[in-house]
PDB file of C-alpha atoms in Angstrom:
ATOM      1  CA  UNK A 144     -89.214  82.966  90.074  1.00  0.00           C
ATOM      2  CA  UNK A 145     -92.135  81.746  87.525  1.00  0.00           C
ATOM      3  CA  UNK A 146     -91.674  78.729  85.844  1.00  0.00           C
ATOM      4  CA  UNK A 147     -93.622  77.620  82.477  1.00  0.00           C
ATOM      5  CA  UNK A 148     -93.550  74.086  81.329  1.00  0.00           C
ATOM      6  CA  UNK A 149     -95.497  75.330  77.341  1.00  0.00           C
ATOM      7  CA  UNK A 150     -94.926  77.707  74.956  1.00  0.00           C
ATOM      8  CA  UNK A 151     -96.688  80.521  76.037  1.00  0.00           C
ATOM      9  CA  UNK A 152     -97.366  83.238  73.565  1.00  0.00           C
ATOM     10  CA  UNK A 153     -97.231  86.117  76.308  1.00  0.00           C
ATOM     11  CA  UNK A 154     -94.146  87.851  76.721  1.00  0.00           C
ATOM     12  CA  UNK A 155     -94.743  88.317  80.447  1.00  0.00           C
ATOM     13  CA  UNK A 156     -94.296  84.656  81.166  1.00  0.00           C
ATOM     14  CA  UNK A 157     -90.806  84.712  80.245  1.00  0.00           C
ATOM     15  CA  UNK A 158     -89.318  87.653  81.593  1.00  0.00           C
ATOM     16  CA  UNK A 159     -89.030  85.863  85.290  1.00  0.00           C
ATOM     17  CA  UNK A 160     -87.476  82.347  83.980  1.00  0.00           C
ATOM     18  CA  UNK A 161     -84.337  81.270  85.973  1.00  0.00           C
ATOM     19  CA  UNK A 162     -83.141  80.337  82.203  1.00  0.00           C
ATOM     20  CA  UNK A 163     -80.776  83.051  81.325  1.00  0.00           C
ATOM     21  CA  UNK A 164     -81.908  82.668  77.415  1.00  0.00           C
ATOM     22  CA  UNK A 165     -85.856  81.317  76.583  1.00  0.00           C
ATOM     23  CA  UNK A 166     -87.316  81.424  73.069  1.00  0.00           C
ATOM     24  CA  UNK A 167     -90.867  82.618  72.356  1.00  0.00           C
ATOM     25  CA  UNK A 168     -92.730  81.424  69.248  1.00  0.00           C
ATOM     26  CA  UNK A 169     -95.721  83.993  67.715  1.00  0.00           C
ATOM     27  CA  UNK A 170     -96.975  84.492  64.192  1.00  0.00           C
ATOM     28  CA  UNK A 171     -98.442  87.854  63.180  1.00  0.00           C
ATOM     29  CA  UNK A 172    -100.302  88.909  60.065  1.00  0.00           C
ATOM     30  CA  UNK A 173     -99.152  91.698  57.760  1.00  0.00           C
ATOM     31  CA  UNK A 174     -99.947  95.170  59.120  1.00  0.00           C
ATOM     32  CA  UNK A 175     -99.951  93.861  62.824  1.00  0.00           C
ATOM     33  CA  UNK A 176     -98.858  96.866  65.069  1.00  0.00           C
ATOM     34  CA  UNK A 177     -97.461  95.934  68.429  1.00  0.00           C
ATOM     35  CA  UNK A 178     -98.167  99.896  70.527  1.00  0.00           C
ATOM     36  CA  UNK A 179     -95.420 100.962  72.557  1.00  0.00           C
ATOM     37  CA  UNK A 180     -94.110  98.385  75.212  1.00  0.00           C
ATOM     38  CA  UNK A 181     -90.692  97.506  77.134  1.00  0.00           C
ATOM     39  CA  UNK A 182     -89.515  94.158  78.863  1.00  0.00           C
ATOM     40  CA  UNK A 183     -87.564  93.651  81.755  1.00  0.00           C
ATOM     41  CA  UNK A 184     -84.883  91.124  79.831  1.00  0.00           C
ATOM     42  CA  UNK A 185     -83.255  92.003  76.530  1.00  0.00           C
ATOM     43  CA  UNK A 186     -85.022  91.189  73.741  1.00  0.00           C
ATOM     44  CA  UNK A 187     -83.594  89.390  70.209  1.00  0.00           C
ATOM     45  CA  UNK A 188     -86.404  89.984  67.349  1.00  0.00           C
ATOM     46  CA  UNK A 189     -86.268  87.678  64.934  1.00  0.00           C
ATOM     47  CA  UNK A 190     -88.317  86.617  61.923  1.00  0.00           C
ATOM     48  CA  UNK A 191     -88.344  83.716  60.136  1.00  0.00           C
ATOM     49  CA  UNK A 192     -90.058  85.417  57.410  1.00  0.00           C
ATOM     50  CA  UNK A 193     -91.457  88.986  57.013  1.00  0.00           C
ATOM     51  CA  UNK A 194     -89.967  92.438  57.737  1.00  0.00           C
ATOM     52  CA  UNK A 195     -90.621  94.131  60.412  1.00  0.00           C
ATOM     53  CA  UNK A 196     -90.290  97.771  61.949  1.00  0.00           C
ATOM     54  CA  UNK A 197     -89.562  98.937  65.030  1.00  0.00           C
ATOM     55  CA  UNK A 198     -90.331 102.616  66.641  1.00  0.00           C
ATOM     56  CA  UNK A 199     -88.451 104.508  69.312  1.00  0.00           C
ATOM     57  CA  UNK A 200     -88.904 107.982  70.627  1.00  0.00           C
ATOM     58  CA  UNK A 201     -85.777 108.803  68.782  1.00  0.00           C
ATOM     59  CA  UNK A 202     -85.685 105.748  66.362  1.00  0.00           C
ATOM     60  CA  UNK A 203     -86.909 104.055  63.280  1.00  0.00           C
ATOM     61  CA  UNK A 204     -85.732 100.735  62.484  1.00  0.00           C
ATOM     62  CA  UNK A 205     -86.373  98.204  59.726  1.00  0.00           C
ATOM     63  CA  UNK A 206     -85.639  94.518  60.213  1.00  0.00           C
ATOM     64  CA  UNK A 207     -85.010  92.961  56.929  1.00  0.00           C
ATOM     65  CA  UNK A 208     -84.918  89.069  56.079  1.00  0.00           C
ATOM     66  CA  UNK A 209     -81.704  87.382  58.044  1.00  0.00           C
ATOM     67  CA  UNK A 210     -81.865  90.210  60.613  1.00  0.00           C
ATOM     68  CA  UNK A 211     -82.551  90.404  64.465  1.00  0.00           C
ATOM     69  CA  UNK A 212     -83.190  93.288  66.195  1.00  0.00           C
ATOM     70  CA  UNK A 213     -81.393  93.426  69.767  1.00  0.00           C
ATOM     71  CA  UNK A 214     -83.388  95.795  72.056  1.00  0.00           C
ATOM     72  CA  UNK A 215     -81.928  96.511  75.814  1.00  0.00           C
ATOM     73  CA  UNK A 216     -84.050  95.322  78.626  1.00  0.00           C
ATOM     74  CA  UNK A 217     -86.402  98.518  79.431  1.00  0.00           C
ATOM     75  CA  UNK A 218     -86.257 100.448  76.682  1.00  0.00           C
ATOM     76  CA  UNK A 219     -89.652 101.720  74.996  1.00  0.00           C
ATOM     77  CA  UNK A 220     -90.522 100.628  71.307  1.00  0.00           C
ATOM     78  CA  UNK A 221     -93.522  99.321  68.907  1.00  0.00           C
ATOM     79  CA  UNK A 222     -93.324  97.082  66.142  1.00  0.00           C
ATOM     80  CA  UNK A 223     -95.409  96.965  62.760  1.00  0.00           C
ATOM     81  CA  UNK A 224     -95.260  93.933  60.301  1.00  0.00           C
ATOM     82  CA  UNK A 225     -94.658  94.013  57.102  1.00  0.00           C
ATOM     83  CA  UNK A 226     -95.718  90.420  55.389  1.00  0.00           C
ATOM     84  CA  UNK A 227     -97.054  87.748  57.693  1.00  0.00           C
ATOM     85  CA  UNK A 228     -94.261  87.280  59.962  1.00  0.00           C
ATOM     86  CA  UNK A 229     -93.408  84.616  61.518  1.00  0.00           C
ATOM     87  CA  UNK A 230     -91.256  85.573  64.675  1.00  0.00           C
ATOM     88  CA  UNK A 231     -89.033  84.252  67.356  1.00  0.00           C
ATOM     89  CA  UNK A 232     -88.236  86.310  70.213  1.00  0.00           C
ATOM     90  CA  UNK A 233     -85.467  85.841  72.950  1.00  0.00           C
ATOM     91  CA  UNK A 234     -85.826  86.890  75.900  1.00  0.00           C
ATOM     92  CA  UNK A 235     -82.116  87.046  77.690  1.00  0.00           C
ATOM     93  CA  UNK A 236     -81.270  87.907  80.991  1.00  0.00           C
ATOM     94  CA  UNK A 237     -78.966  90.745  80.862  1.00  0.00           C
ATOM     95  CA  UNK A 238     -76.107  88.974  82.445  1.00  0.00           C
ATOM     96  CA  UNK A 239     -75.832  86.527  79.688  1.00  0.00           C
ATOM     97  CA  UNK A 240     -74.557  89.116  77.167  1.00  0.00           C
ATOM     98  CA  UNK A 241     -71.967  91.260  79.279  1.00  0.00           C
ATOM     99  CA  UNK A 242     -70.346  91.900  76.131  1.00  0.00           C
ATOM    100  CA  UNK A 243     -72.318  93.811  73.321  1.00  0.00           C
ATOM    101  CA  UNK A 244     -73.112  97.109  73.720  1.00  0.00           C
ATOM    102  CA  UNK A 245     -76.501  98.270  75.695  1.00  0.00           C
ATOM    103  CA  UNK A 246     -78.280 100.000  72.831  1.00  0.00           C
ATOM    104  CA  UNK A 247     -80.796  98.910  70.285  1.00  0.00           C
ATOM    105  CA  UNK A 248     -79.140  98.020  66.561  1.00  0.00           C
ATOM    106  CA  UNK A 249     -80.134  95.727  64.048  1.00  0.00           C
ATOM    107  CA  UNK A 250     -78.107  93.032  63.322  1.00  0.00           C
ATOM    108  CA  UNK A 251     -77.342  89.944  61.246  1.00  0.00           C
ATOM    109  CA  UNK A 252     -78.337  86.265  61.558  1.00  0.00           C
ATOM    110  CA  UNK A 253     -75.896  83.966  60.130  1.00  0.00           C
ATOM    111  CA  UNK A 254     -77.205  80.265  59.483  1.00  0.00           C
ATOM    112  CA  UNK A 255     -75.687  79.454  62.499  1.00  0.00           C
ATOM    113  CA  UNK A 256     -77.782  81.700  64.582  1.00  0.00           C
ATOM    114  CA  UNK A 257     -80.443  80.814  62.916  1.00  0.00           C
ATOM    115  CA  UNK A 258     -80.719  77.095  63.534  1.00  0.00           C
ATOM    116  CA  UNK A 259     -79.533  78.311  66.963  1.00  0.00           C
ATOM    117  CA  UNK A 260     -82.558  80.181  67.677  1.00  0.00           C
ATOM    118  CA  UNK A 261     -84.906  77.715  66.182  1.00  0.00           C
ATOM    119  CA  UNK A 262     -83.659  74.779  68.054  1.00  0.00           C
ATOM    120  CA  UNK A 263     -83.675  75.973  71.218  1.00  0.00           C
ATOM    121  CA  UNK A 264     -87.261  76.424  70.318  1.00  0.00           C
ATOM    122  CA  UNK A 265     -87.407  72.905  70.138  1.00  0.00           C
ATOM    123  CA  UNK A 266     -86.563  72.714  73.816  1.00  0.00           C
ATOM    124  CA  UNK A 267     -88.409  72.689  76.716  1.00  0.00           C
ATOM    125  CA  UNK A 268     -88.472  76.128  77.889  1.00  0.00           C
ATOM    126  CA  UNK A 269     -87.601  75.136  81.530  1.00  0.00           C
ATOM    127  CA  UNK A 270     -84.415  73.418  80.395  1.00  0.00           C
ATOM    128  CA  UNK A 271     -82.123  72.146  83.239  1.00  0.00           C
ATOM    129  CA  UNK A 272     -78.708  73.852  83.401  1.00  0.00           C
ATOM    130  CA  UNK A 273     -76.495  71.179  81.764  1.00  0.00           C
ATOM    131  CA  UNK A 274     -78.973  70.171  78.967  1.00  0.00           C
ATOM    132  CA  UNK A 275     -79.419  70.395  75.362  1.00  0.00           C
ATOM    133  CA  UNK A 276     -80.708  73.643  75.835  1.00  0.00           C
ATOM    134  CA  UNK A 277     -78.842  74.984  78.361  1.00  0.00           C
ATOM    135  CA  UNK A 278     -75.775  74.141  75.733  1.00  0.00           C
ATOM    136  CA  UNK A 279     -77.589  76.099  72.746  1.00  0.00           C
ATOM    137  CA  UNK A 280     -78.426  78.621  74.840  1.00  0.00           C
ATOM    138  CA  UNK A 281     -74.511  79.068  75.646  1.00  0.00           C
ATOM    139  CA  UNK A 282     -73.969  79.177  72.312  1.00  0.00           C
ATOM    140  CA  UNK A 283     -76.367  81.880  71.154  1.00  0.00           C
ATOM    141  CA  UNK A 284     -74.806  84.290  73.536  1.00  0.00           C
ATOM    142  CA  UNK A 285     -71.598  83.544  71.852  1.00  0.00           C
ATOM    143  CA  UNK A 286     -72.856  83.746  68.230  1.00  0.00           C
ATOM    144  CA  UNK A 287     -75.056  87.323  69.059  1.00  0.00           C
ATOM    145  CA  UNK A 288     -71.864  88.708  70.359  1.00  0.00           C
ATOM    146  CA  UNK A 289     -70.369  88.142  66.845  1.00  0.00           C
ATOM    147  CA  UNK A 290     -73.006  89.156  64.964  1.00  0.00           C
ATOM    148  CA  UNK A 291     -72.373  92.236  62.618  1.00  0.00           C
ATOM    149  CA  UNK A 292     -74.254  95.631  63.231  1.00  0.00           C
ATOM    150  CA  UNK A 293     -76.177  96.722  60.263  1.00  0.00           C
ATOM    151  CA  UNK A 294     -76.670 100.560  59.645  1.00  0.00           C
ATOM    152  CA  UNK A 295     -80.658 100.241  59.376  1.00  0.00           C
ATOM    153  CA  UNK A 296     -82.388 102.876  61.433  1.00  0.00           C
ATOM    154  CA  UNK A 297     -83.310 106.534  60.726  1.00  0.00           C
ATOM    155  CA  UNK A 298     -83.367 109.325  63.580  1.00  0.00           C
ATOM    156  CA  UNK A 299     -86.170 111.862  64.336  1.00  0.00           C
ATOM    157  CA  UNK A 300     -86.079 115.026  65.346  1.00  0.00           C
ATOM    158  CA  UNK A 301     -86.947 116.977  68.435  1.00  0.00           C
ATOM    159  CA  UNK A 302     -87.961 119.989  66.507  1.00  0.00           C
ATOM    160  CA  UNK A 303     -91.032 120.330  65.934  1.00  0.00           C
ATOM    161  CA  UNK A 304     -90.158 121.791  62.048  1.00  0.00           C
ATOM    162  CA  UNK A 305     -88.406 119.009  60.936  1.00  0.00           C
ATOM    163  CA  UNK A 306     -91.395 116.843  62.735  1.00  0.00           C
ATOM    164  CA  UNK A 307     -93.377 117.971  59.774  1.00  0.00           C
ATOM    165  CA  UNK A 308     -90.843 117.586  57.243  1.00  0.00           C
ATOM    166  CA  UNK A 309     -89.755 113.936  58.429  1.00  0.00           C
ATOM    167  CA  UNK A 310     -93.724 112.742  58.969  1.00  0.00           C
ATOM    168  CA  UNK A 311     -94.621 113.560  55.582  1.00  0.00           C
ATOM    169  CA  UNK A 312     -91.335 111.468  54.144  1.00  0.00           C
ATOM    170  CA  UNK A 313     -91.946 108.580  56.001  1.00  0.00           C
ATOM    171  CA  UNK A 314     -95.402 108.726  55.013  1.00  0.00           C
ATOM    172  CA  UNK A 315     -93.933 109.111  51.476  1.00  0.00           C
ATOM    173  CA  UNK A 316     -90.574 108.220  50.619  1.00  0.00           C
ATOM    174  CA  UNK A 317     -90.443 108.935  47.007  1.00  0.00           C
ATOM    175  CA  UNK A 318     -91.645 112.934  47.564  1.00  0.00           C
ATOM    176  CA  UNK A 319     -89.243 115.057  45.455  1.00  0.00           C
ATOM    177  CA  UNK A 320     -89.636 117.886  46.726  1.00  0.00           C
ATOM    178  CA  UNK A 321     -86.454 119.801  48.042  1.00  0.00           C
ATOM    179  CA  UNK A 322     -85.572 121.764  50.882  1.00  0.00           C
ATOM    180  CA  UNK A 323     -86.580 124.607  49.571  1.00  0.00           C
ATOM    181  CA  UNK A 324     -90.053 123.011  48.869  1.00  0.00           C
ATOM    182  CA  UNK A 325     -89.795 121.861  52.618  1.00  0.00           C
ATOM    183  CA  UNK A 326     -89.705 125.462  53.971  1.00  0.00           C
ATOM    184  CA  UNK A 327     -93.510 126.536  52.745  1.00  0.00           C
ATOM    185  CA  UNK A 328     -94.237 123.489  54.900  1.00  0.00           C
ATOM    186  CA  UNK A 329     -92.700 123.799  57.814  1.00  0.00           C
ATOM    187  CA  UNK A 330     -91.561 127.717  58.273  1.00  0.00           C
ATOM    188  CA  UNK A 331     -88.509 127.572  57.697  1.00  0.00           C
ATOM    189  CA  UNK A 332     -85.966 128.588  55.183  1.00  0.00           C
ATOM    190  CA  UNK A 333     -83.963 126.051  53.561  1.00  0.00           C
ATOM    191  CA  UNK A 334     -80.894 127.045  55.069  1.00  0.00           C
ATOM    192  CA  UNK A 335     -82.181 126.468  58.873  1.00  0.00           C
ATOM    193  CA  UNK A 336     -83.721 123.574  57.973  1.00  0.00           C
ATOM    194  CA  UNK A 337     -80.078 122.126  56.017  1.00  0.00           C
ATOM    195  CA  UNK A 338     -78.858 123.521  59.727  1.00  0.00           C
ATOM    196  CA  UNK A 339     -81.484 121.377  61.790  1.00  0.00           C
ATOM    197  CA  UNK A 340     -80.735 118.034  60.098  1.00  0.00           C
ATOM    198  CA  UNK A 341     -76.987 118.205  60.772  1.00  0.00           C
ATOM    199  CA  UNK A 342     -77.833 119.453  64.779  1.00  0.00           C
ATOM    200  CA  UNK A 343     -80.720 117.269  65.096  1.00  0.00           C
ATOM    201  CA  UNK A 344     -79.867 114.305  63.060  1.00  0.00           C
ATOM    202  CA  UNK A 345     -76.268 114.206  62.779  1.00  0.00           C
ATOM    203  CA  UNK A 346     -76.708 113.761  59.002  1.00  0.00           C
ATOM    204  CA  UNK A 347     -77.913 115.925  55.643  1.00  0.00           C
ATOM    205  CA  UNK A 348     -81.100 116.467  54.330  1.00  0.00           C
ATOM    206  CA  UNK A 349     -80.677 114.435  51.685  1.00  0.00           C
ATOM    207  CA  UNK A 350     -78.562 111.056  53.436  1.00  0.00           C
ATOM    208  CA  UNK A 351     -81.824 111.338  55.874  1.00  0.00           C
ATOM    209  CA  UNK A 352     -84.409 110.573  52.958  1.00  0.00           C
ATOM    210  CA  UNK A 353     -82.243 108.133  51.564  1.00  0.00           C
ATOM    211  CA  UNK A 354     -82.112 105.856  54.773  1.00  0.00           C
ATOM    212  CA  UNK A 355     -86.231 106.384  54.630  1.00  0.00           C
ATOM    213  CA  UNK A 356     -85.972 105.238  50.941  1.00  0.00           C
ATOM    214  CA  UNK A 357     -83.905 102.052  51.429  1.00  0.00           C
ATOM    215  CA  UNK A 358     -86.194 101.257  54.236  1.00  0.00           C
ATOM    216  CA  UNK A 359     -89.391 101.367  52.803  1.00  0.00           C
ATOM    217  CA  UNK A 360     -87.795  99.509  49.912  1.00  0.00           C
ATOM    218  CA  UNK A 361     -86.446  96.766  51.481  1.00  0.00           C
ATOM    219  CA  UNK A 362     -90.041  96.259  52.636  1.00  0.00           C
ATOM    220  CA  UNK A 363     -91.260  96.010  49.686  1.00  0.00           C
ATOM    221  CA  UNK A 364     -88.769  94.303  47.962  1.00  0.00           C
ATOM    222  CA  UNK A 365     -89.583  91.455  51.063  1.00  0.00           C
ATOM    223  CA  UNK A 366     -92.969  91.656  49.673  1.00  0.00           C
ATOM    224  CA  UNK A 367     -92.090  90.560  46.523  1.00  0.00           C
ATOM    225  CA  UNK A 368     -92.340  93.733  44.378  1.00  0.00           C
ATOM    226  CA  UNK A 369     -90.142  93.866  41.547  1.00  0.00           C
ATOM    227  CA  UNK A 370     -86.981  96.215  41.614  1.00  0.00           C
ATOM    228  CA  UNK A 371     -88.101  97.652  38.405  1.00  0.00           C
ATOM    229  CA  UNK A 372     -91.230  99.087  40.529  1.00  0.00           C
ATOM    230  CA  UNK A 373     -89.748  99.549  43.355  1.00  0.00           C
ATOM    231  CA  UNK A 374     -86.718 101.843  42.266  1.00  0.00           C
ATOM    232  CA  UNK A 375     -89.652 103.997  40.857  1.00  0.00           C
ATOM    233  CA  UNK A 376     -91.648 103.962  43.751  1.00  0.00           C
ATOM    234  CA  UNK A 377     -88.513 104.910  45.903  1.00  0.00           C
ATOM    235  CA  UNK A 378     -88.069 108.469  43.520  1.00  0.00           C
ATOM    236  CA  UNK A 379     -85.393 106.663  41.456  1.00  0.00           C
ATOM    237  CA  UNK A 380     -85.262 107.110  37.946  1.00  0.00           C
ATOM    238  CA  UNK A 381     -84.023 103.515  36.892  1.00  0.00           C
ATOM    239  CA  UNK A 382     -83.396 100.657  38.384  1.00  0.00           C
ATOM    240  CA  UNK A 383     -79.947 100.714  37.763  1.00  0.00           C
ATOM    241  CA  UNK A 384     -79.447 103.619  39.790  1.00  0.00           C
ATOM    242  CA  UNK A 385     -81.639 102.395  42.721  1.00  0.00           C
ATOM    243  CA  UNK A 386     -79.507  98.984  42.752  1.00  0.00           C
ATOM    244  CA  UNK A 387     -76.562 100.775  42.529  1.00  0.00           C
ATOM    245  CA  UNK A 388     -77.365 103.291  45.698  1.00  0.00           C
ATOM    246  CA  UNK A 389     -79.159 100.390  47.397  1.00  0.00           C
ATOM    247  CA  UNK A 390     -76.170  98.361  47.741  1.00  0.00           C
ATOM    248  CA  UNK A 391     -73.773 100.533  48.380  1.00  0.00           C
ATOM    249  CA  UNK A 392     -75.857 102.187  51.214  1.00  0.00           C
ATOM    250  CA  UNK A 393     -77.339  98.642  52.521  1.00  0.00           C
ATOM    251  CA  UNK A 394     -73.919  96.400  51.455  1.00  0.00           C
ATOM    252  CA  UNK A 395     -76.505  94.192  49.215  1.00  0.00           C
ATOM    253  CA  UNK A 396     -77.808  94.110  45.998  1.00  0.00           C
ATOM    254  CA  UNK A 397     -81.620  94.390  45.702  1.00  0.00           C
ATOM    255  CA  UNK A 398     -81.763  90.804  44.332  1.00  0.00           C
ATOM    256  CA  UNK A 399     -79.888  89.435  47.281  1.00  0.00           C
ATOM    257  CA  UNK A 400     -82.981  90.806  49.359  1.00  0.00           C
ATOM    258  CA  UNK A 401     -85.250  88.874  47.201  1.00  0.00           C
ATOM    259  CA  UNK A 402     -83.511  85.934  46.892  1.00  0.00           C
ATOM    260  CA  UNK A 403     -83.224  85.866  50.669  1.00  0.00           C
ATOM    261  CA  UNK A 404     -87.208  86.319  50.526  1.00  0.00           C
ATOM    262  CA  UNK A 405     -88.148  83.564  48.567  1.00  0.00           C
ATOM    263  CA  UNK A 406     -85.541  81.141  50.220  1.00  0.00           C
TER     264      UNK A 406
END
């Protein structure tokens, strides 16, 4: 086993560690892409400020403000920032979290986690098992096996129809248009294509664009933009009905999201 002594920034250094939890400390400037990668330990993704999203085959994720994401050991993802982001990352050895389930989810970080996470930064990263850190550590694992799921990702498709129809949202989540205007696109009626998202998806046509809505909102509402601009942006037609879907879809008011942002 590899041993570091400083904080390295490479996330190769600490995937070897005989420390079954190690934090890694890296800042990243807005519009940042990490390509496609996977680690050997689970991963926890946290920011201390910025969004950030994260990519799977199958998977699109948005990590808001007081969010981690928790990503299995081995699977494949990229990440894009949103904001300068200032991130810690823990790298856990699988056996340390027998408990939660082994898929990737976004999830929340309660103050305790928090000042969890950023202490242990504070340690030496070789810690000695029945030290500070070794005791923090201990107590991550317990709080990340509390820590609530949040409902923040958005499937994609296999078929290559609603590849189009899905690229062109997430390139532009306020687009009107339709399912019927989807079908000149794509080449298919409106009725496969209503068929497709509930076999492909598991979800409608129109609870599909909604989930690529919120997301891109709650980047921008991270960003700063106002919710007066951002429920038009998002193909609302006042803000009180883009607060009003927002947070019963996200379980938080718009304003929380900013408040949380400028905190």
């Amino acid at each position: 086993m590899s041993t570091i002594t400083s904080r390295s920034t490479n996330p190769v250094d600490y995937q070897n560690l005989p420390q079954p939890i190690v934090v890694m400390a890296k800042s990243f400037s807005d519009g940042f892409s990490i390509p496609p990668h996977q680690h050997e330990r689970v991963q926890l993704l946290y920011a201390i400020n910025g969004v950030m999203r994260l990519r799977t085959k199958r998977d699109a994720w948005v990590v808001p403000p007081d969010g981690a994401a928790y990503i299995p050991a081995g699977i494949s993802h990229s990440v894009s920032m949103h904001g300068a982001v200032d991130m810690r990352t823990l790298y856990i050895d699988p056996l340390a979290i027998r408990t939660r389930p082994q898929k990737l989810s976004v999830m929340t970080v309660p103050g305790l986690l928090k000042e969890l996470i950023l202490a242990l930064g504070e340690e030496p990263v070789a810690y000695g098992p029945d030290s500070r850190g070794s005791l923090i550590a201990k107590l991550i694992e317990q709080e990340i096996d509390r820590a609530q799921a949040l409902s923040l990702h958005v499937p994609l498709p296999r078929d290559i129809r609603l590849q189009k129809v899905c690229a062109e949202l997430l390139a532009d989540p306020s687009d009107r248009r339709t399912l019927d205007g989807w079908s000149a696109v794509c080449g298919a009626s409106a009725r496969t294509l209503a068929r497709l998202f509930e076999r492909d998806l598991g979800m409608s046509f129109i609870q599909w664009r909604q989930r690529v809505r919120f997301q891109s909102a709650l980047e921008s509402l991270s960003q700063g933009v106002p919710v007066s601009v951002v429920a038009k942006l998002h193909g609302y037609r006042s803000p009180s009905a883009f607060t009003a879907a927002f947070g019963k879809a996200m379980g938080q008011a718009p304003s929380k999201v900013v408040a949380q942002t400028e905190s």
